[in-house]
PDB file of C-alpha atoms in Angstrom:
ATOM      1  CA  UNK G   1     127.032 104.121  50.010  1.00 40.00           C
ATOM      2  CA  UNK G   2     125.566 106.464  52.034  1.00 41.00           C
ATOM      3  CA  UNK G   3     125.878 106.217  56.094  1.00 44.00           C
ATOM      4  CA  UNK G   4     122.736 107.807  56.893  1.00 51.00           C
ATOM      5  CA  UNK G   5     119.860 106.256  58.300  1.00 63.00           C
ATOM      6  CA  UNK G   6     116.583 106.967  55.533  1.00 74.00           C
ATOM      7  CA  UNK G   7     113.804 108.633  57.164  1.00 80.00           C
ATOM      8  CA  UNK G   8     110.669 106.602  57.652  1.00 87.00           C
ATOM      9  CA  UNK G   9     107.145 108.811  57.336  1.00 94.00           C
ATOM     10  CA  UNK G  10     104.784 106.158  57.561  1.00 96.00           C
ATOM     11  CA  UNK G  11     104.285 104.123  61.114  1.00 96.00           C
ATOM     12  CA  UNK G  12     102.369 101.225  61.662  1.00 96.00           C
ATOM     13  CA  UNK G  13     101.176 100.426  65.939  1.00 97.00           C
ATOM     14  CA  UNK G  14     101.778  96.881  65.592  1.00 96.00           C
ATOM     15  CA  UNK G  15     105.369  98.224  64.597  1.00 95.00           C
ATOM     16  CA  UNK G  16     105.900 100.187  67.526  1.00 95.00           C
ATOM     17  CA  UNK G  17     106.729  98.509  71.101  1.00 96.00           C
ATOM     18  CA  UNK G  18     104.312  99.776  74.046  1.00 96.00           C
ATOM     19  CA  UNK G  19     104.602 100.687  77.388  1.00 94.00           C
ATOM     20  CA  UNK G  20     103.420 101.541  80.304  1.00 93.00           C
ATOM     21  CA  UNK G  21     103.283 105.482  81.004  1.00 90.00           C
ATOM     22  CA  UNK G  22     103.756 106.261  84.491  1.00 86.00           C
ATOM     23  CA  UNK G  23     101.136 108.301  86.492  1.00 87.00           C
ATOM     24  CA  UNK G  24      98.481 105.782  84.618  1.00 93.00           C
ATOM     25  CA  UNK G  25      97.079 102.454  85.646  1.00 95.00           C
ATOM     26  CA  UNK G  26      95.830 100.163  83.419  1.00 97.00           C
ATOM     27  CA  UNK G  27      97.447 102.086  80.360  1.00 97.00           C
ATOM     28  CA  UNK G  28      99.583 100.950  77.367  1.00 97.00           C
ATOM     29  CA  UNK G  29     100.216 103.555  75.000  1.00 97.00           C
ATOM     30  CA  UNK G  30     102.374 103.204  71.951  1.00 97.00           C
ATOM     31  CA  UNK G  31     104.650 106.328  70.290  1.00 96.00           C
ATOM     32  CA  UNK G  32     103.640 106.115  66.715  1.00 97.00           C
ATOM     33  CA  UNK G  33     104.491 110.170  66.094  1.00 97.00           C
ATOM     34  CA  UNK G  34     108.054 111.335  67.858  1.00 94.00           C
ATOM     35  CA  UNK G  35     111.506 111.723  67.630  1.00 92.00           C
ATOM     36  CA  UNK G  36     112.243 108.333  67.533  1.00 90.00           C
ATOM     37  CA  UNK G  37     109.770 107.128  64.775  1.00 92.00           C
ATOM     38  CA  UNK G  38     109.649 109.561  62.475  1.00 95.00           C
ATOM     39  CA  UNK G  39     111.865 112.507  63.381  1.00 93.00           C
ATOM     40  CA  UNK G  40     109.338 114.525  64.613  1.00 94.00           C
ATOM     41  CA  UNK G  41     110.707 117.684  66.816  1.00 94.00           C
ATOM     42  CA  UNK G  42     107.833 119.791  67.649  1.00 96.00           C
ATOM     43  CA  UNK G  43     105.033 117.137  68.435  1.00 96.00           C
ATOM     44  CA  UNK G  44     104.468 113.743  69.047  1.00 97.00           C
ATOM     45  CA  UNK G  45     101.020 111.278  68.495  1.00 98.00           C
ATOM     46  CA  UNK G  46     100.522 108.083  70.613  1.00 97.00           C
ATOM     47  CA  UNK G  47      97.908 105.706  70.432  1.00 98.00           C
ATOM     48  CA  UNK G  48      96.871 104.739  74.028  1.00 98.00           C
ATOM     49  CA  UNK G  49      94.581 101.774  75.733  1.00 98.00           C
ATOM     50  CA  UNK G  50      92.948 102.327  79.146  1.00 98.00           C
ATOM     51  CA  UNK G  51      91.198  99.078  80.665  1.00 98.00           C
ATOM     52  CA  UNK G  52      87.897 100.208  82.295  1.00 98.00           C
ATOM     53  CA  UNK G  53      87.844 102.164  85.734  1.00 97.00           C
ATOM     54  CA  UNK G  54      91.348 103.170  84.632  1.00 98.00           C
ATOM     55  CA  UNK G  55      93.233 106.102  83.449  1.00 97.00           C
ATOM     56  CA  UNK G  56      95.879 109.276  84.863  1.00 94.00           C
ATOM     57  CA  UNK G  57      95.946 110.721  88.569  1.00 92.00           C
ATOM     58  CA  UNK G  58      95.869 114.121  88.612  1.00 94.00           C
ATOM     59  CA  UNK G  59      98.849 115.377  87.128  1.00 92.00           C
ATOM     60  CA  UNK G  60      99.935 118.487  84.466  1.00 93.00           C
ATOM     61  CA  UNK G  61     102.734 119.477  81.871  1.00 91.00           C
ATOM     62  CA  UNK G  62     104.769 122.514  82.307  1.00 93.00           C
ATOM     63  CA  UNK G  63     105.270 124.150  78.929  1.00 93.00           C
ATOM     64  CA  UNK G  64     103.604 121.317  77.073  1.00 95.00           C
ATOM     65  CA  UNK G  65     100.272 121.445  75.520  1.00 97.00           C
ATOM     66  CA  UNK G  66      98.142 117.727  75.390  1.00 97.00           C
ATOM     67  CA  UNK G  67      95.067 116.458  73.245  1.00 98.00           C
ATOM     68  CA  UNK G  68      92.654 113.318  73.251  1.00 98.00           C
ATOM     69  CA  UNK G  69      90.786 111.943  70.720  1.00 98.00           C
ATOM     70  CA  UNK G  70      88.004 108.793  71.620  1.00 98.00           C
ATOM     71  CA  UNK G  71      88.259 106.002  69.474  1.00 98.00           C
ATOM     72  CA  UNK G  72      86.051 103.831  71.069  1.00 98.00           C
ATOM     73  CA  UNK G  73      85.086 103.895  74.667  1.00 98.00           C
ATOM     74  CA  UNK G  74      83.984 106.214  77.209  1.00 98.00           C
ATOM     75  CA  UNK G  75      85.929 108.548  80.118  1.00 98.00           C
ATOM     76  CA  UNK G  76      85.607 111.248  82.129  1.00 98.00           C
ATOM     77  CA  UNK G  77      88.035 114.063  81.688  1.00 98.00           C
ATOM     78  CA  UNK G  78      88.443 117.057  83.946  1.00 97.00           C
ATOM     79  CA  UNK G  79      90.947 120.283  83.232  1.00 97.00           C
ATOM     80  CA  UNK G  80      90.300 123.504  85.016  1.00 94.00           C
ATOM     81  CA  UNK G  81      86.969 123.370  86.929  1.00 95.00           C
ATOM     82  CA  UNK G  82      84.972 121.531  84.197  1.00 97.00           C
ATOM     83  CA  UNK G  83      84.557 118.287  83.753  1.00 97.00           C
ATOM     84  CA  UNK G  84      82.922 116.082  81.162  1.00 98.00           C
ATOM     85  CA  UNK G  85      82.194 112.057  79.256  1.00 98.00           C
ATOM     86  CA  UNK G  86      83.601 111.691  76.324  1.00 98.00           C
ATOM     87  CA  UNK G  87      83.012 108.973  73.813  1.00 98.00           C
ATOM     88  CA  UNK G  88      83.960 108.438  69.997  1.00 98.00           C
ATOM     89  CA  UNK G  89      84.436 111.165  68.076  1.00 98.00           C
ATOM     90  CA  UNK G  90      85.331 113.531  70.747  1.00 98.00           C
ATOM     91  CA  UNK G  91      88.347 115.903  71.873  1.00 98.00           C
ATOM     92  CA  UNK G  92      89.273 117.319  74.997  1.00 98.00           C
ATOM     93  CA  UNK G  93      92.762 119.391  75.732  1.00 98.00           C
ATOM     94  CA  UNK G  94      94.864 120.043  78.096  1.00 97.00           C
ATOM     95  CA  UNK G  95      96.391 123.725  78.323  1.00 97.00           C
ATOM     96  CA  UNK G  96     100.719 123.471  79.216  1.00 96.00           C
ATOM     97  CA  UNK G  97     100.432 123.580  83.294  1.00 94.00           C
ATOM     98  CA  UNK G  98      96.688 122.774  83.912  1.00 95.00           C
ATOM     99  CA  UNK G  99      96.312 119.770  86.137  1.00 95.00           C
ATOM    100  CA  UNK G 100      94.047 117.409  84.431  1.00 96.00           C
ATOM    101  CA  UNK G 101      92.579 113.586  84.980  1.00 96.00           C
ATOM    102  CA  UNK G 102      91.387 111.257  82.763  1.00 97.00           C
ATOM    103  CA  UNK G 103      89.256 108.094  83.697  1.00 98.00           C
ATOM    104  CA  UNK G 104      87.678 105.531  81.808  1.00 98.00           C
ATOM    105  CA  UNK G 105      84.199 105.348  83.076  1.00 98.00           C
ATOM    106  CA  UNK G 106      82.510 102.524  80.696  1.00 91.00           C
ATOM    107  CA  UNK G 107      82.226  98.695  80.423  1.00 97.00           C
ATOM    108  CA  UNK G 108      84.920  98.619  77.755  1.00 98.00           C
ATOM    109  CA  UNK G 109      88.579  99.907  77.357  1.00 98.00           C
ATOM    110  CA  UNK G 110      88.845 103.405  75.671  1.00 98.00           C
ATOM    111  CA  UNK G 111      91.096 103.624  72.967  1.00 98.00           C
ATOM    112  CA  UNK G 112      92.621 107.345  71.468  1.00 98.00           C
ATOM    113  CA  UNK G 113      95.082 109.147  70.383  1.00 98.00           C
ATOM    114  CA  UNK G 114      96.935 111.416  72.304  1.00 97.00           C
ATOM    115  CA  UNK G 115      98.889 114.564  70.510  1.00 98.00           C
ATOM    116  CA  UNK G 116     101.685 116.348  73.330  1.00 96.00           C
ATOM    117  CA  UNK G 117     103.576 119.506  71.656  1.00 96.00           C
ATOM    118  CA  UNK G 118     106.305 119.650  72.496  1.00 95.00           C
ATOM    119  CA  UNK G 119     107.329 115.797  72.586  1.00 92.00           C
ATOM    120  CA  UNK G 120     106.868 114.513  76.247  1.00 89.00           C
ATOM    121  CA  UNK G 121     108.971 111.555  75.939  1.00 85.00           C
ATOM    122  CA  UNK G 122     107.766 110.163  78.869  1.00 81.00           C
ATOM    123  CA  UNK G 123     110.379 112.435  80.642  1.00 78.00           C
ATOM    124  CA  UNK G 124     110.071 112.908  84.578  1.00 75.00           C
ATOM    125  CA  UNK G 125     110.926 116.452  84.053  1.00 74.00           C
ATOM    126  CA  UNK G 126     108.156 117.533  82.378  1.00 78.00           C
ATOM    127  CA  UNK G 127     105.153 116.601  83.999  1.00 81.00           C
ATOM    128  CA  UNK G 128     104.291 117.367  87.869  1.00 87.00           C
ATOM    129  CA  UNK G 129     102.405 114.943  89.546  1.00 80.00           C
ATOM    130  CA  UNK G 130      99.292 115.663  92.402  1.00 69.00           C
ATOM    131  CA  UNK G 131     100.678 113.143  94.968  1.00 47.00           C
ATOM    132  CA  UNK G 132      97.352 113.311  96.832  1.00 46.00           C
ATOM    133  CA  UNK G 133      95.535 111.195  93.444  1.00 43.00           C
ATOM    134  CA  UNK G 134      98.232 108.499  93.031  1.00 38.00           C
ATOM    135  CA  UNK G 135      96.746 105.250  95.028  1.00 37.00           C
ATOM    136  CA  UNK G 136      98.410 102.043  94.672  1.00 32.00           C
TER     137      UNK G 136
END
């Protein structure tokens, strides 16, 4: 009998626990793609909810590239000068080290996925955080 754990390829949200990421308000995001699930090592995929007028303060990832995909919902994103809504169907990214905010700007939550490469983990060390946007 073999001691090793079998690896799992196939993840399922309601499966996976969420949590609140920090730097967001109004956010639960769930880690369907990492480490931890599936034994990923060079990316990770999370499936995120933002409650209206909601979203990330400014903030940016050092050495870590970030996408967004829209679900459902709308929100404004902004990354280096531009800003633009997004709805369903749409992508924005997020160069590694280019501050960036997302906000959801309609009536109803926005739901998408969110691809980081490397992993982020949710770990303090990589992200940097523009103190000015955090409000309580």
């Amino acid at each position: 009998m073999s001691t090793m754990t079998e690896r799992r390829y196939f993840v399922r949200a309601e499966d996976v626990p969420g949590y609140s990421p920090a730097n967001h308000t109004g956010t639960v995001n769930r880690r369907l793609i990492g480490p931890e699930t599936v034994g990923a090592e060079t990316m990770e995929v999370l499936l995120g909810s933002i409650e209206p007028g909601q979203g990330a303060a400014p903030h940016a990832h050092p050495g870590m590239e970030q996408a967004c995909y829209i679900l459902s919902g709308r929100a404004r994103a902004e990354v280096g000068g531009q800003s633009r809504e997004i709805g369903p169907g749409e992508m924005c990214f997020f160069p590694a080290g280019e501050e960036h905010i997302f906000t959801v700007v309609g009536p109803e939550p926005v739901k998408l996925l969110v691809i980081y490469s490397p992993p982020y983990g949710e770990d303090p060390a990589k992200v940097i955080r523009h103190l000015a946007g955090l409000q309580a």
